[in-house]
Structures are given as structure tokens and as C-alpha cells.
Amino acid sequence: QNIWAFNVTDGKGEQLSGAGSWSLLSGAGSWSPRPQFSSDGRALYYSANTTGVGNLYRLTLAAGANPEQITHLTHHLSDARISPGDRWVVFRRNRSIFTASLTKSSSSIGDADVQELTDDGGDSFSITPDGNSVVYAIGRRVWRQPLTGDPREEIPVTVDVPRLAPPP
């Protein structure tokens, strides 16, 4: 639930931020901040539930810096990933995948700035190395969804599993 940095030379740790927690009716849960460095390595992006709704934060990696709330959403943002060049934030809400541009006023992204890419994106996704698309799987099918909202394309995947011969 917290984000820590550790010095690889001496092993000393420093808590950078708390990501918050949530509870669902009678059970307690935990929040997964999925921290990620900015493209220039000078800041850390992460999602946090500190106000009752998960949002995206940016923490400049300078002494004494405070986290800056990037999104101001009324529904949870979860598993946020930042595209190369810090152009897009892509996140999950239940099984849907959403995106918003980080290039405009990147500290005031609200609900109106968010676009749903797919309502059946599953539990995980990744951003392509060029930062233009999201890749996700639904069952045995793999999809590439452009961040521009253009139609998704299926990525053909064939897995041949050799049948093992039973021992004599």
C-alpha cells in the first residue's frame, strides 16, 4: 500500500508515498499503486486511493516534493500505466480499459477527458513500445487497440503444445 525506494548500495529504504487502502463492505482490501517512472526518470507516477476514489498522482523525485494529483475522477482509476513520452495514461476500471491524454493540462484530467477504449479488456493490459496502442487478451484472443480510438485489431496467436508420450 506504500511506495518505497531502496538504495541498492546500502539497502536503506525511504517511503516515497502512501497509496491508501479500501474496504469492500465487511472485508479489508489493499490498493495496488503500480508505480512507474516518468520518461525522463525525474518523477514517479502511481495510482492512489487517498480520498475514497482512486486517482493518478505524480511525485517529482526531488527532496521535499509533494505528490501532485493528476486526475480528478469520480470513479476509480486502477492499474494506471503511462505511455512512452508521458503522452497517455491508460487505466482499468473493472474490465474496461480507459485512456486520457497527458499532453494537455496534465494536472486537471477529469471525467470528461477520459475515453473508454474497450469494455471487455480483462484484468491486465500493456502499452506497445511505440506508445500508440494497448495490448490485452480476452480468453484465447489477443487484441491491439490503438489509443486514437481506431478499431482494434486481433493479433493472431497460435500455440502448438506437443502431446507428451506416456512413459512405458
XYZ file of N, CA and C in Angstrom:
504
model
N 0.798 -1.194 0.000
C 0.000 0.000 0.000
C 0.844 1.262 0.000
N 2.131 1.136 0.257
C 3.014 2.287 0.248
C 4.071 2.101 -0.829
N 4.658 3.190 -1.271
C 5.703 3.145 -2.286
C 7.020 3.488 -1.607
N 7.990 2.597 -1.763
C 9.296 2.760 -1.140
C 10.384 2.781 -2.209
N 11.469 3.507 -1.925
C 12.675 3.485 -2.742
C 13.790 2.918 -1.876
N 14.606 2.051 -2.463
C 15.719 1.451 -1.730
C 17.023 1.735 -2.447
N 18.037 2.096 -1.679
C 19.370 2.321 -2.196
C 20.013 0.958 -2.407
N 20.431 0.650 -3.625
C 20.994 -0.669 -3.902
C 22.379 -0.846 -3.299
N 23.035 0.239 -2.922
C 24.360 0.137 -2.318
C 24.289 -0.265 -0.854
N 23.462 0.438 -0.075
C 23.422 0.155 1.366
C 22.111 -0.471 1.836
N 21.117 -0.605 0.944
C 19.855 -1.242 1.300
C 18.918 -0.376 2.118
N 19.272 0.869 2.366
C 18.394 1.746 3.138
C 17.177 2.138 2.315
N 16.012 2.131 2.993
C 14.769 2.447 2.318
C 14.191 3.772 2.758
N 13.401 4.345 1.875
C 12.712 5.601 2.169
C 11.302 5.499 1.595
N 10.298 5.766 2.433
C 8.929 5.751 1.944
C 8.696 7.013 1.127
N 8.280 6.817 -0.139
C 8.013 7.953 -1.018
C 6.583 8.437 -0.890
N 5.647 7.499 -0.763
C 4.250 7.885 -0.717
C 3.409 6.734 -0.209
N 2.243 7.082 0.324
C 1.247 6.083 0.695
C 0.195 6.032 -0.385
N -0.218 4.834 -0.754
C -1.197 4.686 -1.825
C -2.617 4.545 -1.305
N -2.781 4.432 0.002
C -4.118 4.310 0.562
C -4.616 2.886 0.545
N -5.800 2.698 1.025
C -6.400 1.368 1.055
C -7.898 1.507 0.853
N -8.559 0.392 0.718
C -10.004 0.409 0.554
C -10.587 -0.772 1.289
N -11.862 -0.691 1.558
C -12.552 -1.846 2.124
C -13.824 -2.062 1.334
N -14.216 -3.286 1.196
C -15.393 -3.626 0.431
C -16.381 -4.286 1.377
N -17.448 -3.548 1.714
C -18.445 -3.989 2.678
C -17.773 -4.427 3.971
N -17.713 -5.705 4.255
C -17.165 -6.126 5.539
C -15.713 -6.548 5.454
N -15.129 -6.593 4.267
C -13.753 -7.073 4.140
C -12.788 -5.935 3.917
N -11.545 -6.162 4.251
C -10.497 -5.170 4.001
C -9.734 -5.592 2.769
N -9.305 -4.646 1.993
C -8.536 -4.941 0.799
C -7.284 -4.105 0.776
N -6.617 -4.094 -0.342
C -5.427 -3.273 -0.476
C -5.446 -2.604 -1.843
N -4.730 -1.526 -1.955
C -4.665 -0.767 -3.186
C -3.330 -1.062 -3.852
N -3.323 -1.287 -5.127
C -2.101 -1.560 -5.879
C -1.709 -0.302 -6.641
N -0.675 0.418 -6.202
C -0.340 1.698 -6.835
C 0.313 1.582 -8.204
N 0.905 0.434 -8.546
C 1.612 0.219 -9.814
C 2.482 1.412 -10.202
N 3.481 1.736 -9.374
C 4.328 2.889 -9.673
C 5.114 2.706 -10.966
N 5.374 3.836 -11.633
C 6.110 3.833 -12.892
C 6.861 5.146 -13.012
N 8.133 5.065 -13.395
C 8.915 6.280 -13.600
C 8.432 7.031 -14.838
N 8.556 8.345 -14.797
C 8.279 9.157 -15.977
C 9.361 8.863 -17.015
N 9.143 9.278 -18.251
C 10.096 9.001 -19.326
C 11.475 9.573 -19.046
N 11.535 10.725 -18.384
C 12.832 11.334 -18.091
C 13.431 10.847 -16.767
N 12.707 10.005 -16.037
C 13.216 9.450 -14.788
C 13.208 10.421 -13.616
N 12.600 11.576 -13.778
C 12.609 12.591 -12.717
C 11.365 12.585 -11.848
N 10.382 11.754 -12.192
C 9.141 11.707 -11.424
C 8.621 10.270 -11.397
N 7.724 10.041 -10.476
C 7.098 8.740 -10.319
C 5.589 8.925 -10.454
N 4.978 8.166 -11.344
C 3.521 8.144 -11.468
C 3.006 6.946 -10.683
N 1.870 7.085 -10.033
C 1.246 5.966 -9.330
C -0.222 6.281 -9.096
N -1.008 5.232 -8.893
C -2.406 5.442 -8.545
C -2.553 5.281 -7.044
N -3.450 6.047 -6.473
C -3.660 6.009 -5.023
C -5.122 6.269 -4.706
N -5.539 5.669 -3.626
C -6.896 5.859 -3.134
C -6.776 6.559 -1.782
N -6.541 7.834 -1.799
C -6.388 8.595 -0.558
C -7.633 9.399 -0.213
N -8.565 9.506 -1.171
C -9.763 10.317 -0.948
C -11.059 9.522 -1.084
N -10.957 8.201 -1.225
C -12.140 7.382 -1.432
C -12.350 7.015 -2.884
N -11.610 7.638 -3.804
C -11.650 7.319 -5.235
C -10.208 7.236 -5.716
N -9.877 6.149 -6.406
C -8.523 6.000 -6.935
C -8.254 6.998 -8.040
N -7.119 7.700 -7.948
C -6.715 8.674 -8.953
C -5.237 8.536 -9.241
N -4.763 9.242 -10.256
C -3.367 9.212 -10.661
C -2.616 10.380 -10.019
N -1.417 10.085 -9.520
C -0.568 11.090 -8.884
C 0.804 11.070 -9.539
N 1.486 12.218 -9.464
C 2.866 12.333 -9.932
C 3.684 12.903 -8.776
N 4.793 12.223 -8.473
C 5.692 12.670 -7.417
C 7.040 12.973 -8.027
N 7.431 14.247 -8.036
C 8.752 14.622 -8.502
C 9.778 14.049 -7.533
N 10.845 13.452 -8.053
C 11.837 12.795 -7.210
C 12.907 13.778 -6.738
N 12.460 14.848 -6.134
C 13.344 15.849 -5.542
C 13.052 15.887 -4.052
N 14.048 16.225 -3.291
C 13.879 16.267 -1.832
C 12.727 17.197 -1.452
N 11.850 16.702 -0.601
C 10.754 17.507 -0.089
C 9.572 17.685 -1.018
N 9.570 17.025 -2.167
C 8.467 17.183 -3.122
C 7.204 16.522 -2.587
N 6.068 17.114 -2.898
C 4.770 16.553 -2.529
C 4.099 15.978 -3.764
N 3.305 14.917 -3.603
C 2.594 14.348 -4.751
C 1.612 15.359 -5.343
N 1.490 15.321 -6.663
C 0.539 16.168 -7.384
C -0.554 15.264 -7.939
N -1.815 15.551 -7.626
C -2.919 14.761 -8.152
C -3.131 15.155 -9.598
N -3.022 14.174 -10.500
C -3.138 14.421 -11.937
C -4.580 14.293 -12.406
N -5.266 13.238 -11.949
C -6.661 13.052 -12.340
C -7.568 13.411 -11.170
N -8.755 13.859 -11.525
C -9.789 14.206 -10.543
C -11.073 13.513 -11.015
N -11.090 12.196 -10.828
C -12.176 11.367 -11.346
C -13.194 11.070 -10.251
N -14.429 10.800 -10.666
C -15.469 10.453 -9.703
C -15.623 8.943 -9.563
N -14.966 8.171 -10.463
C -14.948 6.710 -10.383
C -13.490 6.258 -10.424
N -13.219 5.111 -9.822
C -11.850 4.636 -9.651
C -11.049 4.525 -10.935
N -9.785 4.867 -10.802
C -8.750 4.597 -11.782
C -7.903 3.502 -11.137
N -7.636 2.426 -11.848
C -6.869 1.312 -11.299
C -5.834 0.858 -12.318
N -4.708 0.365 -11.831
C -3.658 -0.211 -12.676
C -3.194 0.747 -13.771
N -3.004 2.003 -13.446
C -2.620 3.003 -14.441
C -1.225 2.718 -14.993
N -1.071 2.900 -16.298
C 0.212 2.806 -16.983
C 0.369 4.077 -17.804
N 1.600 4.549 -17.898
C 1.914 5.765 -18.644
C 2.641 5.358 -19.921
N 2.230 5.920 -21.050
C 2.860 5.573 -22.325
C 4.234 6.218 -22.428
N 5.099 5.673 -23.295
C 6.396 6.302 -23.534
C 6.208 7.765 -23.940
N 7.058 8.619 -23.443
C 6.940 10.044 -23.718
C 5.912 10.732 -22.846
N 5.328 9.986 -21.899
C 4.333 10.540 -20.976
C 3.178 11.216 -21.713
N 2.755 10.617 -22.833
C 1.677 11.204 -23.637
C 0.297 10.781 -23.189
N 0.152 9.532 -22.732
C -1.152 8.978 -22.383
C -1.099 8.295 -21.033
N -2.200 8.323 -20.323
C -2.406 7.437 -19.183
C -3.470 6.436 -19.625
N -3.202 5.171 -19.372
C -4.148 4.100 -19.688
C -4.436 3.405 -18.367
N -5.704 3.155 -18.095
C -6.044 2.529 -16.822
C -7.241 1.615 -16.974
N -7.454 0.855 -15.931
C -8.537 -0.113 -15.904
C -9.567 0.320 -14.877
N -10.807 0.028 -15.174
C -11.908 0.192 -14.223
C -12.801 -1.020 -14.448
N -12.819 -1.925 -13.470
C -13.467 -3.222 -13.642
C -12.831 -3.913 -14.845
N -13.585 -4.289 -15.849
C -12.996 -4.949 -17.022
C -12.799 -3.991 -18.196
N -13.146 -2.749 -18.028
C -12.986 -1.761 -19.097
C -11.603 -1.129 -19.037
N -11.101 -0.727 -20.214
C -9.830 -0.013 -20.309
C -10.131 1.393 -20.810
N -9.560 2.381 -20.127
C -9.779 3.791 -20.440
C -8.446 4.469 -20.724
N -8.512 5.627 -21.361
C -7.312 6.421 -21.627
C -7.641 7.911 -21.513
N -6.593 8.683 -21.260
C -6.702 10.147 -21.274
C -5.353 10.698 -21.699
N -5.371 11.813 -22.374
C -4.144 12.459 -22.818
C -3.476 13.165 -21.640
N -2.164 13.014 -21.543
C -1.400 13.739 -20.529
C -0.756 14.987 -21.116
N -0.948 15.243 -22.401
C -0.249 16.356 -23.046
C -0.947 17.696 -22.887
N -2.247 17.686 -22.596
C -2.911 18.975 -22.383
C -2.588 19.448 -20.973
N -3.515 19.951 -20.262
C -3.288 20.379 -18.889
C -3.241 19.129 -18.016
N -2.032 18.599 -17.812
C -1.902 17.280 -17.205
C -2.116 17.259 -15.699
N -2.611 18.312 -15.110
C -2.907 18.241 -13.681
C -4.395 18.429 -13.406
N -5.194 18.419 -14.467
C -6.628 18.608 -14.259
C -7.458 17.689 -15.149
N -7.089 16.409 -15.209
C -7.837 15.465 -16.029
C -9.065 15.026 -15.250
N -10.228 15.299 -15.819
C -11.491 14.939 -15.184
C -12.226 13.887 -15.994
N -13.421 13.557 -15.556
C -14.218 12.521 -16.214
C -14.449 12.820 -17.698
N -14.639 14.079 -18.052
C -14.920 14.438 -19.444
C -13.705 14.229 -20.355
N -12.511 14.130 -19.782
C -11.288 13.954 -20.563
C -10.941 12.497 -20.816
N -11.712 11.595 -20.234
C -11.417 10.166 -20.286
C -12.239 9.510 -21.387
N -11.592 8.600 -22.138
C -12.265 7.886 -23.215
C -12.163 6.385 -22.943
N -13.277 5.673 -23.050
C -13.261 4.219 -22.901
C -12.767 3.603 -24.203
N -11.696 2.803 -24.100
C -11.170 2.122 -25.285
C -11.922 0.828 -25.553
N -12.202 0.081 -24.493
C -12.908 -1.186 -24.631
C -13.591 -1.529 -23.319
N -14.737 -2.178 -23.410
C -15.441 -2.573 -22.195
C -15.174 -4.028 -21.823
N -14.310 -4.694 -22.598
C -14.019 -6.100 -22.318
C -12.516 -6.374 -22.273
N -11.771 -5.472 -21.677
C -10.314 -5.572 -21.676
C -9.710 -6.512 -20.667
N -10.514 -7.113 -19.831
C -9.972 -8.095 -18.902
C -9.285 -7.485 -17.700
N -8.372 -8.247 -17.131
C -7.717 -7.846 -15.887
C -6.364 -7.188 -16.074
N -5.748 -7.325 -17.230
C -4.437 -6.709 -17.415
C -4.258 -6.288 -18.874
N -3.310 -5.409 -19.076
C -3.018 -4.887 -20.405
C -1.599 -4.357 -20.385
N -1.070 -4.059 -21.560
C 0.230 -3.401 -21.657
C 0.172 -2.396 -22.801
N 1.085 -1.459 -22.758
C 1.180 -0.446 -23.809
C 2.310 -0.859 -24.739
N 2.096 -0.733 -26.038
C 3.130 -1.104 -27.003
C 4.349 -0.186 -26.831
N 5.549 -0.671 -27.206
C 6.766 0.138 -27.040
C 6.727 1.496 -27.728
N 5.972 1.617 -28.829
C 5.873 2.915 -29.505
C 4.859 3.843 -28.841
N 4.102 3.319 -27.848
C 3.159 4.139 -27.103
C 1.876 4.470 -27.832
N 1.583 3.776 -28.933
C 0.411 4.105 -29.730
C -0.785 3.194 -29.513
N -0.577 2.042 -28.855
C -1.650 1.062 -28.717
C -1.570 0.354 -27.377
N -2.682 -0.291 -27.039
C -2.780 -1.133 -25.847
C -2.973 -2.563 -26.334
N -2.311 -3.502 -25.677
C -2.471 -4.917 -26.000
C -3.113 -5.594 -24.796
N -4.143 -6.398 -25.062
C -4.823 -7.128 -23.992
C -5.395 -8.414 -24.562
N -5.739 -9.336 -23.694
C -6.278 -10.623 -24.119
C -7.659 -10.830 -23.521
N -8.497 -11.497 -24.301
C -9.810 -11.931 -23.835
C -9.863 -13.417 -24.159
N -9.797 -14.240 -23.153
C -9.764 -15.675 -23.388
C -8.539 -16.040 -24.208
N -8.758 -16.695 -25.346
C -7.645 -17.116 -26.210
C -7.339 -16.114 -27.312
N -7.981 -14.952 -27.292
C -7.769 -13.952 -28.334
C -6.984 -12.771 -27.779
N -6.034 -12.274 -28.574
C -5.199 -11.135 -28.189
C -5.526 -9.981 -29.126
N -5.668 -8.777 -28.534
C -6.081 -7.605 -29.301
C -5.081 -6.468 -29.151
N -4.960 -5.670 -30.233
C -4.207 -4.411 -30.206
C -5.227 -3.308 -30.452
N -5.367 -2.418 -29.457
C -6.329 -1.317 -29.537
C -5.564 -0.007 -29.643
N -5.632 0.699 -30.797
C -4.953 1.999 -30.904
C -5.513 2.998 -29.885
N -4.642 3.814 -29.313
C -5.064 4.815 -28.337
C -5.850 5.950 -28.979
N -5.827 6.027 -30.294
C -6.590 7.049 -31.005
C -8.070 6.711 -31.066
N -8.439 5.482 -30.654
C -9.830 5.064 -30.707
C -10.193 4.350 -31.990
N -9.235 4.205 -32.924
C -9.493 3.449 -34.146
C -9.871 2.009 -33.770
N -10.491 1.264 -34.687
C -10.908 -0.107 -34.375
C -9.727 -0.986 -33.948
N -10.023 -1.898 -33.025
C -8.991 -2.823 -32.565
C -8.705 -3.864 -33.634
N -7.504 -4.441 -33.541
C -7.097 -5.491 -34.467
C -6.731 -6.724 -33.652
N -7.137 -7.876 -34.148
C -6.751 -9.113 -33.469
C -5.322 -9.472 -33.863
N -4.539 -9.883 -32.888
C -3.180 -10.347 -33.124
C -3.247 -11.873 -33.174
N -2.946 -12.445 -34.331
C -3.042 -13.903 -34.417
C -2.002 -14.569 -33.520
N -2.464 -15.482 -32.712
C -1.580 -16.225 -31.817
C -1.906 -17.703 -31.983
N -0.887 -18.481 -32.272
C -1.043 -19.919 -32.385
C -0.075 -20.579 -31.426
N -0.598 -21.437 -30.603
C 0.237 -22.156 -29.655
C 0.113 -23.643 -29.963
N 1.233 -24.248 -30.307
C 1.262 -25.689 -30.525
C 1.906 -26.330 -29.308
N 1.128 -27.108 -28.605
C 1.638 -27.803 -27.436
C 1.791 -29.264 -27.815
N 3.044 -29.741 -27.844
C 3.239 -31.139 -28.219
C 2.661 -32.068 -27.135
N 2.017 -33.092 -27.596
C 1.462 -34.078 -26.675
C 2.605 -34.981 -26.209
N 2.749 -35.069 -24.894
C 3.793 -35.907 -24.335
C 3.419 -37.370 -24.474
N 4.385 -38.164 -24.824
C 4.145 -39.610 -24.926
C 4.174 -40.182 -23.522
N 3.177 -41.001 -23.191
C 3.180 -41.588 -21.852
C 4.384 -42.493 -21.658
N 4.917 -42.547 -20.440
C 6.072 -43.415 -20.209
C 5.663 -44.884 -20.365
N 6.620 -45.717 -20.778
C 6.301 -47.133 -20.972
C 5.930 -47.817 -19.654
